[in-house]
Coordinates of C-alpha atoms in Angstrom, one line a residue:
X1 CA 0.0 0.0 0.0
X2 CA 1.3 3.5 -0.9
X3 CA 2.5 5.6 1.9
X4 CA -0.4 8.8 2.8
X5 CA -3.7 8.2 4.0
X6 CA -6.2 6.0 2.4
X7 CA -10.0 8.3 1.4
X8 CA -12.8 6.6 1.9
X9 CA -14.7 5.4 -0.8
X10 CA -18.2 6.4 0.6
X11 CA -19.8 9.0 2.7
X12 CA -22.0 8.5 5.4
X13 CA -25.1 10.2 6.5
X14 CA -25.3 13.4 8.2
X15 CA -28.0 12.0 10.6
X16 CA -27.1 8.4 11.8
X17 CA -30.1 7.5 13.6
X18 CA -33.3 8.4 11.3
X19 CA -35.8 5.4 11.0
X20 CA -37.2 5.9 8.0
X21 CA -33.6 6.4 6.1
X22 CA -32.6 3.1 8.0
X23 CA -35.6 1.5 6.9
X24 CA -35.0 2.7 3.2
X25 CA -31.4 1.0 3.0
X26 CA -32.3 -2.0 4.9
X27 CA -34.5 -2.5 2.3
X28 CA -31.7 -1.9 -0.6
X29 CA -29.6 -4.4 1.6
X30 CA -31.4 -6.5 1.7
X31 CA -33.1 -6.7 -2.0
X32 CA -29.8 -6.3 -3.7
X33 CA -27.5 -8.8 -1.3
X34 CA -25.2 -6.5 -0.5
X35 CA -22.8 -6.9 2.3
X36 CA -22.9 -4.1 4.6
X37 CA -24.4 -0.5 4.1
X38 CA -21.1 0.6 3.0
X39 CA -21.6 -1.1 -0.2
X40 CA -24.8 1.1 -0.9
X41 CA -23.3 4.6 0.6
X42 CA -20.6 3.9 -2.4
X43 CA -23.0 3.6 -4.7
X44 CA -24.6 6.7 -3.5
X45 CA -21.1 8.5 -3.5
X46 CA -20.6 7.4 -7.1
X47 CA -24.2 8.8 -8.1
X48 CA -23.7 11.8 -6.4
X49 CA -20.4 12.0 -7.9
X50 CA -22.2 11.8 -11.8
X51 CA -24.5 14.0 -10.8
X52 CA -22.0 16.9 -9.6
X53 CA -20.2 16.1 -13.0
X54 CA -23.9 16.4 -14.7
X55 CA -24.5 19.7 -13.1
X56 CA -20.9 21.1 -14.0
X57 CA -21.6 20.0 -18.1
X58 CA -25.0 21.5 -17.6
X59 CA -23.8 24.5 -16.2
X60 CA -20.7 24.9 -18.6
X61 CA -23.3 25.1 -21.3
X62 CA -25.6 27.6 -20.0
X63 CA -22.3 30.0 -19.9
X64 CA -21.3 29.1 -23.6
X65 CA -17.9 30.0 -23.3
X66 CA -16.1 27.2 -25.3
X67 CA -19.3 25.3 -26.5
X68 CA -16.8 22.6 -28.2
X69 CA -15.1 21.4 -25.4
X70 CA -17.5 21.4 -23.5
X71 CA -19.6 19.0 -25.9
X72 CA -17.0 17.0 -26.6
X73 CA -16.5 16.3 -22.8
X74 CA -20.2 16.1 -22.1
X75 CA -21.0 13.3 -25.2
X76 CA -17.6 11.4 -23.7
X77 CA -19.5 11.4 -20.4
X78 CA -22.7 10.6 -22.0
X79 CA -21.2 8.0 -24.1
X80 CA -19.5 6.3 -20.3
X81 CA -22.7 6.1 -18.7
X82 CA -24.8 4.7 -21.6
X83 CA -21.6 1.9 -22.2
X84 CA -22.4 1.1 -18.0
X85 CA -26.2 0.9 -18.9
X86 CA -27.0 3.4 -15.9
X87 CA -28.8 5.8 -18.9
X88 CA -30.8 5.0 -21.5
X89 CA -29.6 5.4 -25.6
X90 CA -32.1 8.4 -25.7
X91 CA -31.5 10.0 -22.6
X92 CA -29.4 13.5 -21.9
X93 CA -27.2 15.0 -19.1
X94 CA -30.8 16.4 -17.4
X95 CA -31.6 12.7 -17.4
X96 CA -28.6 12.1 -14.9
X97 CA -30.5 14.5 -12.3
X98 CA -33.0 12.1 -12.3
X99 CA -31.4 9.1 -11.7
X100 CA -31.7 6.9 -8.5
X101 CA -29.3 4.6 -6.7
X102 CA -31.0 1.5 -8.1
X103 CA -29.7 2.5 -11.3
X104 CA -26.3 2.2 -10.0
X105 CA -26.9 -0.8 -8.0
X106 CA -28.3 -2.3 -10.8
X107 CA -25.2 -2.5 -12.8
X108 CA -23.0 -4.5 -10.4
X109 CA -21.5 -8.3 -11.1
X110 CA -23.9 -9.4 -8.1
X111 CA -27.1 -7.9 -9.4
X112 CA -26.5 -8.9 -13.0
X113 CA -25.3 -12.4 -12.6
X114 CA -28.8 -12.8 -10.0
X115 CA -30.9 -11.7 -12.1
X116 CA -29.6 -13.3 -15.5
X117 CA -30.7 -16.7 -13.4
X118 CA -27.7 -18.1 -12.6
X119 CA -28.1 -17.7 -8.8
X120 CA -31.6 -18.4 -6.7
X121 CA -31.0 -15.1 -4.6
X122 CA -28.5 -12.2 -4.7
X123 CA -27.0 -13.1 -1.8
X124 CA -26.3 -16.4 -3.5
X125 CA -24.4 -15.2 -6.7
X126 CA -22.2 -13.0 -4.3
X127 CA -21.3 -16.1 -2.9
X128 CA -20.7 -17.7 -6.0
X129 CA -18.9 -15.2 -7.4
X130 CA -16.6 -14.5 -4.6
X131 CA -15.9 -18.5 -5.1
X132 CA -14.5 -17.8 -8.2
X133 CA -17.4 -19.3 -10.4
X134 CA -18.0 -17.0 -12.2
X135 CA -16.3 -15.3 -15.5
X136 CA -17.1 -12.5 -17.4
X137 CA -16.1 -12.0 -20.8
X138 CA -13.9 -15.4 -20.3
X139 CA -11.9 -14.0 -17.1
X140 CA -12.3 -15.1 -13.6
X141 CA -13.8 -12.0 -11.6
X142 CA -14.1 -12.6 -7.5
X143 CA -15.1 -9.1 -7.3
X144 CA -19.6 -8.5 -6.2
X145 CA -19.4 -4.9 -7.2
X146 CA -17.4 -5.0 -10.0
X147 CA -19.3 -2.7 -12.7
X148 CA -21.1 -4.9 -15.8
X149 CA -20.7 -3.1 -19.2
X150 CA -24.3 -3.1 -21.4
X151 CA -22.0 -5.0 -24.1
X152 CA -20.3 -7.2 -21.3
X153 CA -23.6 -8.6 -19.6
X154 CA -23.8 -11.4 -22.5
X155 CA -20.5 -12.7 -21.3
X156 CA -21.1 -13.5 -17.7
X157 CA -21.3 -17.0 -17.1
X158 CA -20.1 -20.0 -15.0
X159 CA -16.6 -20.9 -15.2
X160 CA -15.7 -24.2 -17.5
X161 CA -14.0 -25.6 -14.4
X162 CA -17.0 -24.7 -11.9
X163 CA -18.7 -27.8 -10.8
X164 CA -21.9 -25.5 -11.3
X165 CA -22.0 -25.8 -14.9
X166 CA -23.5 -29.1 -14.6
X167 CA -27.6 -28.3 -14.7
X168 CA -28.3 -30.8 -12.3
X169 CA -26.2 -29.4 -9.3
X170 CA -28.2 -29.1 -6.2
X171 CA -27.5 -25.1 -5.9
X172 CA -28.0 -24.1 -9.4
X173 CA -31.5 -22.0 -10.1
X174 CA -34.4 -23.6 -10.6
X175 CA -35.6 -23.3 -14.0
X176 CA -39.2 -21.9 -14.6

């Protein structure tokens, strides 16, 4: 580890004890496997962090001061969150403003490999994926939060080694 002091990833609430906030993420938690609530205040750091960079671009173009750099820079930033699959092909940078931690949540290993059916819960394809079972785009990933490109989504699967390719193991999902 470099010498310094490691930043935190995440920032925690202002108000640690409010019921209905602690209800709200319990629920996120809980829905999306996660480990801990630091998990979700990260991805509520990195939504607040697109949506500071949203309200910059936005801002940079109201003042029209070098209207190519700043489109350039806003289509590149555009063009990274539609690749992540957090926004839409038609949305726009006021579209960010809108956007809610699900969306972010939404586009982790975890969530994608749960809900492509390879798990039973999302708790379970964290564990399976932490196992090293799982591969994405042909590589071994051990990492639940690692962020799942639109284009990469196709690739997840069980590893060729995994005894869970076989359908008939007892902890693969139940087929509908």
């Amino acid at each position: 580890m470099p010498l310094g002091t490691k930043t935190k990833l995440y920032e925690t609430p202002n108000h640690p004890f409010q019921g209905e906030r602690i209800a709200g993420e319990h629920d996120l938690v809980a829905r999306y496997g996660l480990k801990n609530k630091e998990e979700l205040w990260r991805a509520q750091s990195e939504l607040r962090s697109y949506r500071r960079e949203a309200r910059q671009l936005l801002s940079a173009a109201q003042g029209d001061t070098e209207g190519d750099a700043e489109a350039a820079e806003s289509a590149e930033f555009l063009a990274r969150l539609k690749k992540l699959g957090i926004l839409d092909e038609e949305d726009g940078l006021d579209d960010i403003l809108s956007l809610d931690v699900t969306d972010v949540l939404e586009r982790r290993l975890q969530t994608v490999v749960y809900r492509k059916g390879l798990a039973n819960t999302a708790r379970q394809a964290r564990q399976f994926i932490s196992h090293g079972h799982v591969t994405m785009e042909g590589s071994r990933v051990t990492e639940p939060s690692c962020k799942v490109a639109v284009a990469e989504a196709d690739t997840v699967e069980f590893d060729s080694t995994s005894p869970l390719t076989d359908e008939l193991h007892p902890e693969r999902a139940e087929e509908q």
